[in-house]
Amino acid sequence: SEVKIGDGGIVAVRLTNKKTGKPVPDAVIFAKRIDMAPDSMPTMKAPIELLPSTEPGVYRFKVNLSMAGSWQLSLGAKVQGETGTVESKLVLKATP
């Protein structure tokens, strides 16, 4: 829920199946964005890069948050065996 500002911040997101509670490996992340929408600045975006996973169901992202405050991570994914897409928005706090 907290990330240091500057280049090299890592955000890890766990994707779990609501029915089984088990991790969902091999999802295809097709949309990713991080911005300051929670602080009423949706046009303030930051670079975000998908990194290799270190465990099944955990998706890691490298971010470069330029200022302290609340940031919103928006993700879209396709999950094997499911119709439609999975979308979620998470709020993070960037600290100096």
Coordinates of C-alpha atoms in Angstrom, one line a residue:
S1 CA 0.0 0.0 0.0
E2 CA 3.1 2.3 0.2
V3 CA 5.7 2.9 -2.4
K4 CA 8.8 5.2 -2.3
I5 CA 8.8 8.0 -4.8
G6 CA 11.5 7.9 -7.6
D7 CA 12.6 5.3 -10.1
G8 CA 12.7 1.7 -9.0
G9 CA 9.6 1.4 -6.9
I10 CA 8.1 -2.1 -7.1
V11 CA 4.4 -2.8 -6.8
A12 CA 3.2 -6.4 -6.4
V13 CA -0.4 -7.4 -7.0
R14 CA -1.8 -10.8 -6.2
L15 CA -4.6 -12.1 -8.5
T16 CA -6.8 -14.7 -6.8
N17 CA -9.9 -16.7 -7.9
K18 CA -12.8 -15.5 -5.7
K19 CA -14.5 -18.9 -5.9
T20 CA -11.5 -21.0 -4.9
G21 CA -9.2 -18.5 -3.1
K22 CA -6.3 -19.9 -5.2
P23 CA -3.7 -17.7 -7.1
V24 CA -4.4 -17.2 -10.8
P25 CA -1.1 -17.7 -12.7
D26 CA -0.5 -16.9 -16.4
A27 CA -3.0 -14.0 -16.7
V28 CA -2.3 -11.7 -19.6
I29 CA -2.0 -8.2 -18.4
F30 CA -3.2 -6.0 -21.3
A31 CA -3.8 -2.7 -19.6
K32 CA -1.8 -0.9 -17.0
R33 CA -1.8 2.7 -15.8
I34 CA -0.8 4.6 -12.7
D35 CA -2.0 8.1 -12.1
M36 CA -2.9 10.5 -9.3
A37 CA -6.7 10.4 -9.8
P38 CA -7.3 9.9 -6.0
D39 CA -5.7 13.4 -5.5
S40 CA -7.8 14.9 -8.2
M41 CA -4.9 14.9 -10.8
P42 CA -5.8 12.1 -13.2
T43 CA -3.6 13.6 -15.9
M44 CA -0.5 13.2 -13.7
K45 CA 0.7 9.8 -14.9
A46 CA 3.9 7.8 -14.2
P47 CA 5.8 5.2 -16.2
I48 CA 4.9 1.6 -15.3
E49 CA 6.6 -1.6 -16.5
L50 CA 5.5 -5.2 -16.0
L51 CA 8.3 -7.3 -14.5
P52 CA 8.7 -11.1 -14.4
S53 CA 6.7 -12.9 -11.8
T54 CA 8.4 -14.4 -8.8
E55 CA 5.5 -16.6 -7.7
P56 CA 2.3 -17.9 -9.3
G57 CA -0.5 -15.3 -9.2
V58 CA 1.7 -12.4 -8.3
Y59 CA 2.2 -9.7 -10.9
R60 CA 5.0 -7.2 -10.3
F61 CA 5.4 -3.7 -11.7
K62 CA 8.2 -1.2 -11.7
V63 CA 7.0 2.4 -11.2
N64 CA 8.6 5.8 -11.2
L65 CA 6.4 8.0 -9.0
S66 CA 7.4 11.6 -9.3
M67 CA 5.7 13.0 -6.2
A68 CA 4.3 12.0 -2.8
G69 CA 0.6 11.5 -2.6
S70 CA -2.1 9.0 -3.6
W71 CA -1.7 7.1 -6.8
Q72 CA -4.2 4.8 -8.5
L73 CA -3.0 1.6 -10.2
S74 CA -5.5 0.5 -12.9
L75 CA -5.1 -3.0 -14.4
G76 CA -6.9 -5.1 -17.0
A77 CA -6.2 -8.8 -17.5
K78 CA -7.4 -11.8 -19.4
V79 CA -7.7 -15.0 -17.4
Q80 CA -7.6 -18.4 -19.0
G81 CA -10.9 -20.2 -18.8
E82 CA -12.9 -17.0 -18.0
T83 CA -15.0 -14.9 -20.4
G84 CA -14.5 -11.1 -20.4
T85 CA -11.8 -9.3 -18.6
V86 CA -10.7 -8.7 -15.1
E87 CA -10.3 -5.1 -14.2
S88 CA -9.3 -3.5 -10.9
K89 CA -8.1 -0.2 -9.4
L90 CA -5.9 0.0 -6.4
V91 CA -4.9 3.0 -4.4
L92 CA -1.3 3.4 -3.3
K93 CA 0.5 6.0 -1.1
A94 CA 3.8 7.4 -2.5
T95 CA 6.1 8.5 0.3
P96 CA 9.5 10.4 0.1

